[in-house]
Amino acid sequence: MAAPFLSSPLQITSTSPILFTKVTPTNQIHFNQRTASTCTSNKLRLLRRSAAAGTAVTDQTEGGEEVLINPTPEEEKREEVVDYDWTEEWYPLYLTRDVPDDSPLGLTVFGRQIVLYRDGEGTLRCYEDRCPHRLAKLSEGQLIDGRLECLYHGWQFEGNGKCVKIPQLPASAKIPKVACVKTYEAKDSQGVVWVWMSTKTPPDPEKLPWFENFARPGFYDISGVHELPYDHSILLENLMDPAHVPISHDRTDFTAKREDAQPLVFEVTERTNRGFAGTWGREKEGGKGSNLLRFSAPCVLQNNREFEGKDGVKNYFSGLFLCRPTGQGKSMLIVRFGVTKRSPLVQVLPLWFWHQNACKVFEQDMGFLSSQNEVLMKEKVPTKELYLNLKSSDTWVAEYRKWMDKVGHGMPYHFGHRTISLPKVPPVVEHAPAGLIAGLSASYPAKGGIGTMQAPNLANRYFRHVIHCRSCSKVIKSFELWKNILFGTAVALTALAILVVSRQWKAVLLGSATLCSAAAYACLRAIQMNTNNFIRTHRRL
């Protein structure tokens, strides 16, 4: 995803506090390929079979350049497997500002359903999204005096998960001690709500992510939440792939241009059991590592820059991506672009404009990422048997899948470079939501028609972003209100123009009606910008 903040080139200083400790990367044997005229389908199949077998097949170009990434069997044998438990991690749930004050919020992590809400004192509480009575979803309930009430029979639970009210219980009977819900630790850190998914191991504060740039004085960020219809590993691959930006997002913003597609230079500077880090740059610019990338377990990706202004003051940019694995074929992304020095464009344009632009970017990727997810699930083989990773574009992708080889055994499912574990249970698909979601579904044409109840559809921009974003929801309601007022005013002015006799008044009234109609149309276009999906102009409909 391209960064909307940066419309001018940045000068990166050679001394950066964000740089990572230099280590010697593992030696790799790379494949080569012939020129395009001699690269046949048989050659591609040979390369894939060689990659799967781990054999060192060399195919020299005229320049003798090595272009494909593939470790030898000896290197793969040296790759370690480390202890890992996916529940003993902090996962990003939501932007703190978007958590509702007056209703519970149903979320998932690797298919495990949880509910987040604020109690009467404003403290964040997180439970298993299941009433112990008859397994109804607590996220479909309501808040009564700061307690979470199940909508099925009215059982109420307070902060520590203890049941404090059962309406059907006789007055002389005590509430059973087992009538409680499983609780999870939730923390608000730097504007993001995180959850510790283990109920057996105490939360580890050392694992709670902290981002230095977001703690800097004057740091300004544009943040948003997006729910997406593909696996979190596919999402992370896409976000750590700068090579696709000029092609997929051509002219989406000022930083993406198709003609800028070129070889990239990568340097891995750190590998640990918790992730990897490195630098990358464009070959035409001398391959200087102006971009500093870090992936941290379980689902945090940073792309940072440091640059010096004309006054000699250092400024900082961060592209922060927090990718929560919601379930099979689904993920939720908290994306945060931040800078210490804002461009004039950022200061002028409203927040909803940047959010709809981000939605457009994800829609440009959504088709092929969903199909990539589908192929992985159908083929059921590790990625080394399917991918042709180029050294000049896919280094981070290869590093990420090899990290999966280390820890994937501790996840519900994973697709590594040479290892794979498939989901043990089929995904759960909900077809008939109730409560708030159903009400929104029946109220907006963006979800399939007026007066019809539609299940949340992640192919729809409204469900992917707007219902998760408090500011965009308010903006759409405001535009809808003003559109109706302006349209009604235009109709009234036109009717008056017909009734009056004076030509001068007719002209004034009709002119005013025209202006109101134009303003109503502008509101309609703003609503469409926030709710309608992006469609590539070259696609046939």
XYZ file of C-alpha atoms in Angstrom:
541
model
C 0.000 0.000 0.000
C 1.375 3.386 -0.961
C 1.717 6.156 1.602
C -0.560 9.169 1.007
C 1.599 11.437 3.173
C 4.642 11.706 0.961
C 4.340 13.693 -2.233
C 7.959 14.871 -2.359
C 11.243 12.952 -2.270
C 12.864 12.508 1.124
C 16.502 12.763 1.970
C 17.511 9.964 4.295
C 20.387 10.547 6.634
C 23.071 7.910 6.977
C 22.860 7.930 10.772
C 19.423 6.721 11.761
C 18.318 5.516 15.191
C 15.790 3.273 13.453
C 18.483 1.209 11.704
C 18.801 -2.382 12.821
C 21.754 -4.389 14.091
C 23.753 -5.747 11.158
C 24.124 -9.495 10.966
C 25.471 -11.717 8.260
C 22.565 -13.066 6.200
C 22.330 -16.781 5.573
C 24.025 -17.738 2.339
C 21.534 -18.487 -0.401
C 21.780 -20.154 -3.762
C 19.729 -18.281 -6.308
C 18.316 -19.538 -9.549
C 18.715 -17.718 -12.826
C 16.389 -17.495 -15.759
C 16.839 -17.024 -19.481
C 15.587 -14.053 -21.414
C 11.861 -13.782 -22.025
C 12.134 -15.243 -25.537
C 13.491 -18.562 -24.213
C 11.445 -18.807 -21.004
C 8.859 -21.485 -21.859
C 6.236 -23.125 -19.699
C 8.405 -26.252 -19.525
C 11.245 -24.169 -18.095
C 8.912 -22.720 -15.443
C 7.744 -26.190 -14.475
C 11.381 -27.322 -14.236
C 12.219 -24.387 -11.973
C 9.234 -25.113 -9.733
C 10.131 -28.793 -9.477
C 13.717 -27.845 -8.701
C 12.524 -25.387 -6.057
C 10.350 -28.066 -4.503
C 13.214 -30.547 -4.480
C 15.735 -27.985 -3.248
C 18.183 -28.771 -6.062
C 20.570 -26.137 -7.337
C 19.573 -25.584 -10.964
C 21.336 -22.660 -12.622
C 19.947 -20.961 -15.683
C 22.263 -18.169 -16.807
C 21.130 -15.014 -18.555
C 23.490 -13.113 -20.829
C 24.537 -10.970 -17.900
C 24.960 -13.952 -15.606
C 22.628 -12.402 -12.986
C 21.001 -14.516 -10.300
C 17.318 -13.714 -10.119
C 15.413 -16.436 -8.207
C 15.538 -17.135 -4.482
C 15.795 -20.685 -3.223
C 17.835 -22.212 -0.376
C 19.572 -25.544 -0.788
C 18.488 -28.654 1.180
C 21.527 -28.196 3.455
C 20.412 -24.677 4.353
C 16.859 -25.829 4.944
C 18.093 -28.545 7.301
C 19.863 -25.870 9.353
C 16.674 -23.825 9.720
C 15.455 -24.171 13.279
C 12.024 -24.758 14.702
C 11.321 -22.731 17.832
C 8.758 -22.925 20.629
C 5.699 -20.861 19.764
C 2.163 -20.620 21.092
C -0.107 -18.309 19.116
C -2.247 -17.570 22.194
C 0.716 -16.162 24.139
C 0.815 -13.028 22.011
C -0.801 -9.598 21.908
C -3.136 -9.039 18.963
C -4.412 -5.653 17.720
C -8.190 -5.464 18.076
C -9.340 -1.955 17.233
C -8.493 1.717 17.232
C -9.336 2.960 20.719
C -11.248 5.953 19.396
C -13.584 3.695 17.385
C -14.607 1.375 20.237
C -18.319 2.093 20.900
C -19.196 3.704 24.225
C -22.713 2.304 24.438
C -22.642 -1.167 22.846
C -20.485 -4.326 22.763
C -18.230 -5.117 19.820
C -17.869 -8.662 18.459
C -14.413 -9.565 17.098
C -12.392 -12.688 16.286
C -8.760 -13.825 16.503
C -7.922 -16.967 14.521
C -11.634 -17.818 14.580
C -11.897 -17.475 18.366
C -14.861 -15.191 19.042
C -14.475 -12.439 21.644
C -16.475 -9.398 22.690
C -15.020 -6.007 23.611
C -16.850 -3.273 25.529
C -16.401 -0.391 27.999
C -17.834 -0.857 31.460
C -19.499 1.868 33.542
C -16.117 3.415 34.388
C -14.906 3.401 30.785
C -12.509 0.486 31.356
C -12.028 -1.850 28.389
C -13.277 -5.394 29.051
C -12.886 -8.442 26.852
C -14.801 -11.745 27.188
C -15.321 -14.895 25.223
C -18.290 -14.065 23.001
C -20.474 -16.791 24.461
C -23.067 -16.708 27.207
C -22.557 -19.693 29.574
C -26.329 -20.203 29.678
C -27.202 -21.196 26.100
C -24.145 -20.036 24.071
C -25.801 -16.911 22.657
C -23.430 -14.212 21.420
C -22.858 -11.562 24.061
C -21.835 -9.129 21.308
C -25.497 -9.090 20.240
C -26.477 -7.922 23.727
C -26.545 -4.493 25.319
C -24.959 -2.509 28.139
C -27.066 -1.939 31.259
C -25.500 0.268 33.949
C -22.016 -0.659 32.709
C -22.765 -4.398 32.718
C -22.967 -6.582 29.613
C -26.406 -8.167 29.222
C -27.127 -11.201 27.061
C -30.000 -10.456 24.700
C -31.359 -14.003 24.960
C -32.427 -14.256 28.619
C -31.020 -11.096 30.185
C -28.126 -12.549 32.161
C -25.784 -9.713 33.152
C -21.994 -9.847 33.620
C -19.671 -7.335 35.244
C -16.025 -6.481 34.605
C -14.381 -9.635 35.958
C -16.760 -11.897 34.016
C -18.921 -12.769 37.029
C -22.662 -13.120 36.465
C -24.495 -10.640 38.743
C -28.079 -10.979 37.532
C -30.350 -13.771 36.262
C -33.938 -12.499 35.893
C -35.417 -16.023 35.866
C -33.724 -17.057 39.145
C -35.941 -17.190 42.284
C -35.235 -14.443 44.813
C -34.092 -16.982 47.413
C -31.611 -18.691 45.058
C -27.984 -17.728 44.651
C -26.338 -17.255 41.288
C -24.156 -20.324 40.553
C -20.426 -19.618 40.715
C -19.926 -21.362 37.383
C -22.218 -18.801 35.711
C -19.297 -16.702 34.531
C -17.619 -15.954 31.221
C -14.013 -16.499 30.162
C -12.100 -13.215 30.251
C -9.125 -11.928 28.262
C -6.690 -9.158 29.170
C -7.152 -6.027 27.025
C -4.779 -3.046 26.957
C -4.956 0.384 25.352
C -1.506 1.296 24.013
C -0.760 4.298 21.779
C -4.340 4.497 20.535
C -4.782 0.783 19.788
C -6.594 -1.869 21.848
C -4.573 -5.093 22.205
C -5.728 -8.444 23.569
C -3.685 -11.249 25.186
C -5.280 -14.432 23.874
C -4.072 -16.897 26.486
C -6.285 -17.612 29.490
C -3.683 -19.923 31.069
C -0.467 -17.872 30.814
C -0.396 -14.375 32.401
C 0.052 -11.480 29.955
C 3.654 -10.668 29.073
C 4.102 -6.860 29.120
C 7.436 -7.215 27.315
C 5.614 -8.526 24.235
C 3.191 -5.598 24.066
C 4.365 -3.598 21.014
C 5.635 -0.064 21.459
C 6.359 2.219 18.506
C 8.918 4.930 19.100
C 7.790 7.239 16.319
C 4.211 7.374 17.581
C 5.498 8.624 20.942
C 7.420 11.556 19.405
C 6.165 15.106 20.136
C 4.024 16.460 17.327
C 3.676 13.094 15.579
C 0.520 13.121 13.447
C -1.081 9.987 12.054
C -3.950 9.050 9.779
C -5.280 5.705 11.000
C -8.084 3.449 9.857
C -9.509 -0.053 10.259
C -10.226 -2.352 7.319
C -11.705 -5.855 7.307
C -10.477 -7.890 4.334
C -11.557 -11.147 2.626
C -8.243 -13.014 2.660
C -5.819 -14.565 5.147
C -3.605 -12.345 7.301
C -0.470 -13.984 5.848
C -1.572 -12.974 2.333
C -2.184 -9.463 3.657
C 1.262 -9.248 5.271
C 2.914 -10.512 2.078
C 1.163 -7.795 0.124
C 2.113 -5.039 2.568
C 5.800 -6.024 2.580
C 5.908 -6.109 -1.230
C 6.955 -2.664 -2.538
C 7.409 -4.005 -6.085
C 3.658 -4.199 -6.755
C 2.880 -0.592 -5.806
C 3.729 1.151 -9.137
C 1.674 -1.401 -11.093
C -1.327 -2.134 -8.859
C -1.753 1.418 -7.521
C -0.744 3.453 -10.552
C -1.825 7.086 -10.003
C -3.832 6.205 -6.910
C -1.745 8.832 -5.125
C 1.318 10.915 -5.839
C 3.800 8.147 -5.018
C 2.648 5.360 -7.381
C 3.466 5.554 -11.090
C 3.555 2.620 -13.466
C 6.718 3.810 -15.203
C 8.577 3.669 -11.872
C 8.406 -0.144 -11.728
C 12.026 -1.340 -11.507
C 14.352 -3.804 -9.747
C 14.748 -3.263 -6.031
C 17.725 -3.889 -3.763
C 17.157 -5.570 -0.384
C 19.450 -6.185 2.576
C 18.418 -8.391 5.474
C 20.014 -6.905 8.574
C 18.405 -8.955 11.318
C 16.815 -12.381 11.743
C 15.375 -13.584 15.052
C 12.756 -16.023 16.266
C 10.425 -13.026 16.548
C 10.769 -11.809 12.962
C 13.243 -10.037 10.695
C 14.333 -6.571 9.602
C 16.226 -4.885 6.804
C 16.488 -2.068 4.312
C 15.428 -1.683 0.703
C 15.765 0.847 -2.079
C 15.427 1.293 -5.830
C 18.182 0.047 -8.093
C 18.095 3.231 -10.199
C 18.823 5.235 -7.061
C 21.917 3.194 -6.324
C 20.106 0.671 -4.162
C 20.428 2.841 -1.065
C 18.446 1.448 1.840
C 16.286 4.500 2.483
C 13.353 2.391 3.637
C 13.674 0.546 6.929
C 11.375 -2.453 7.280
C 10.688 -4.587 10.346
C 8.324 -7.516 10.811
C 7.578 -8.533 14.407
C 5.584 -11.493 15.685
C 2.804 -12.138 15.469
C 1.423 -9.624 12.968
C 3.185 -6.226 13.084
C 4.877 -4.649 10.059
C 6.695 -1.306 10.071
C 8.154 0.693 7.200
C 10.039 3.705 8.593
C 12.003 6.612 7.167
C 14.065 9.362 8.710
C 14.742 12.596 6.840
C 16.251 15.985 7.557
C 14.341 19.179 6.843
C 15.714 22.454 5.502
C 16.136 23.718 9.045
C 18.333 20.718 9.897
C 15.683 19.168 12.134
C 15.161 15.436 11.766
C 11.681 14.307 10.834
C 10.208 10.832 10.894
C 7.722 8.867 8.814
C 6.091 5.551 9.751
C 3.882 3.203 7.817
C 2.551 0.872 10.515
C 0.422 -2.162 9.652
C -1.223 -4.220 12.406
C -2.708 -7.333 10.797
C -5.061 -9.383 12.955
C -5.839 -12.954 11.803
C -9.605 -13.002 12.226
C -10.169 -16.434 10.681
C -9.806 -18.575 7.589
C -9.805 -16.332 4.539
C -10.394 -13.204 6.649
C -8.241 -10.583 8.329
C -8.521 -7.153 9.890
C -5.952 -4.422 9.333
C -5.237 -1.338 11.402
C -3.192 0.883 9.100
C -1.442 3.948 10.507
C 0.526 6.446 8.411
C 2.270 9.041 10.569
C 4.764 11.896 10.254
C 6.354 14.534 12.435
C 6.074 17.072 9.585
C 2.794 17.237 7.714
C 2.497 18.312 4.096
C 0.021 21.155 3.338
C -2.186 18.672 1.468
C -2.684 16.543 4.566
C -3.676 19.574 6.607
C -6.300 20.695 4.067
C -8.047 17.481 3.021
C -10.489 15.898 5.509
C -9.899 12.546 7.201
C -12.683 10.807 5.261
C -10.910 11.603 1.983
C -7.785 9.737 3.084
C -9.872 6.848 4.375
C -11.746 6.400 1.101
C -8.438 6.592 -0.756
C -7.081 3.796 1.437
C -10.222 1.758 0.674
C -9.548 2.234 -3.013
C -6.001 0.911 -2.589
C -7.202 -2.258 -0.863
C -9.862 -2.774 -3.529
C -7.189 -2.598 -6.214
C -5.414 -5.526 -4.528
C -8.454 -7.450 -3.335
C -9.208 -9.480 -6.452
C -5.834 -11.095 -6.951
C -5.150 -11.491 -3.226
C -8.431 -13.357 -2.759
C -7.582 -15.605 -5.702
C -4.100 -16.184 -4.259
C -5.726 -17.262 -0.995
C -8.011 -19.599 -2.927
C -5.098 -21.242 -4.765
C -3.185 -21.863 -1.525
C -6.225 -23.524 0.029
C -6.824 -25.679 -3.058
C -3.250 -26.736 -3.742
C -2.454 -27.544 -0.089
C 1.329 -27.393 -0.576
C 4.051 -25.090 0.834
C 4.745 -21.879 -1.019
C 8.130 -23.018 -2.379
C 6.206 -25.371 -4.692
C 4.069 -22.530 -6.030
C 5.995 -19.255 -5.834
C 8.768 -18.017 -8.126
C 10.339 -15.471 -5.799
C 12.635 -12.932 -7.419
C 15.660 -11.635 -5.569
C 14.926 -8.144 -6.921
C 11.339 -7.953 -5.629
C 10.356 -10.787 -3.258
C 13.053 -10.935 -0.584
C 10.700 -9.959 2.239
C 8.068 -12.451 1.067
C 10.635 -15.264 1.174
C 11.833 -14.156 4.617
C 8.280 -14.095 5.954
C 7.384 -17.585 4.707
C 10.663 -18.972 6.111
C 9.815 -17.372 9.463
C 6.508 -19.242 9.234
C 8.529 -22.474 8.950
C 9.988 -21.722 12.392
C 6.781 -20.973 14.259
C 3.920 -22.261 12.110
C 3.583 -25.420 14.198
C 2.326 -23.195 17.026
C -0.491 -21.627 14.947
C -3.970 -22.970 14.150
C -2.823 -23.236 10.519
C -0.053 -21.812 8.367
C 1.550 -21.805 4.913
C 5.309 -21.674 5.220
C 8.072 -21.812 2.639
C 8.634 -25.560 3.032
C 6.092 -26.500 5.721
C 2.326 -26.379 5.915
C -0.436 -27.115 8.419
C -4.008 -26.944 7.183
C -6.993 -25.728 9.210
C -8.440 -28.515 11.352
C -12.017 -27.251 11.075
C -13.914 -25.618 8.210
C -14.557 -21.875 8.422
C -17.768 -20.656 10.041
C -19.917 -18.533 7.729
C -22.680 -16.445 9.301
C -25.611 -15.761 7.006
C -28.113 -13.934 9.215
C -26.694 -11.378 11.653
C -28.942 -9.782 14.243
C -29.001 -6.551 16.202
C -26.963 -3.568 15.064
C -25.445 -5.211 11.968
C -28.856 -6.330 10.703
C -30.248 -2.845 11.249
C -27.467 -1.260 9.238
C -27.818 -3.931 6.560
C -31.504 -3.155 6.137
C -31.023 0.612 6.052
C -28.390 1.283 3.394
C -28.550 0.457 -0.329
C -24.775 -0.132 -0.169
C -25.518 -3.521 1.334
C -27.744 -4.968 -1.333
C -31.045 -3.116 -1.313
C -33.408 -1.124 0.867
C -35.420 -3.190 3.302
C -33.407 -6.388 2.860
C -31.238 -8.038 5.478
C -27.807 -8.878 4.127
C -24.987 -10.724 5.867
C -21.775 -8.670 6.200
C -20.039 -8.830 2.843
C -16.304 -8.114 2.959
C -16.333 -7.335 -0.745
C -18.358 -4.262 0.148
C -16.583 -1.087 1.236
C -19.252 -0.207 3.769
C -18.703 -3.436 5.708
C -14.943 -3.429 5.256
C -14.386 0.029 6.657
C -17.300 2.383 7.325
C -19.020 0.376 10.088
C -15.650 0.169 11.882
C -14.856 3.889 11.555
C -16.734 6.301 13.792
C -15.664 9.402 11.836
C -16.633 8.016 8.406
C -19.993 6.799 9.736
C -20.757 10.285 11.065
C -19.636 11.929 7.829
C -21.882 9.705 5.708
C -24.867 10.454 7.955
C -24.126 14.178 7.695
C -23.823 14.067 3.905
C -27.069 12.057 3.727
C -28.879 14.622 5.877
C -27.582 17.590 3.884
C -28.382 15.873 0.598
C -32.023 15.431 1.648
C -32.283 19.000 2.952
C -30.749 20.509 -0.173
C -32.810 18.360 -2.518
C -36.013 19.237 -0.674
C -35.086 22.919 -0.778
C -34.423 22.714 -4.522
C -37.852 21.163 -5.099
C -39.533 23.842 -2.970
C -37.724 26.674 -4.763
C -38.648 25.247 -8.148
C -42.311 25.057 -7.094
C -42.212 28.696 -5.941
C -40.607 29.720 -9.217
C -43.537 28.205 -11.074
C -46.071 30.049 -8.922
C -44.553 33.544 -8.907
C -45.331 35.952 -11.753
C -42.249 38.200 -11.700
C -39.523 37.105 -14.114
C -36.829 38.447 -11.821
C -38.055 36.326 -8.918
C -38.370 33.309 -11.206
C -34.711 33.726 -12.196
C -33.589 34.130 -8.570
C -35.592 31.116 -7.376
C -34.519 28.874 -10.260
C -30.904 29.931 -9.800
C -31.088 29.122 -6.109
C -32.736 25.756 -6.887
C -29.911 24.969 -9.303
C -27.294 25.743 -6.655
C -29.101 23.577 -4.113
C -29.337 20.738 -6.639
C -25.622 21.016 -7.371
C -24.813 20.944 -3.659
C -27.113 17.929 -3.164
C -25.316 16.159 -6.017
C -21.949 16.958 -4.412
C -23.174 15.346 -1.170
C -24.334 12.307 -3.139
C -20.915 12.002 -4.780
C -19.224 12.235 -1.374
C -21.442 9.408 -0.092
C -20.578 7.313 -3.145
C -16.867 7.961 -2.641
C -17.137 6.496 0.843
C -19.400 3.525 0.040
C -18.829 2.464 -3.592
C -16.064 0.062 -4.544
C -13.279 1.031 -6.915
C -13.544 -0.622 -10.353
C -10.665 -0.600 -12.816
C -11.643 1.197 -16.006
C -10.172 -1.503 -18.270
C -12.404 -4.238 -16.830
C -15.539 -5.292 -18.660
C -18.722 -5.260 -16.607
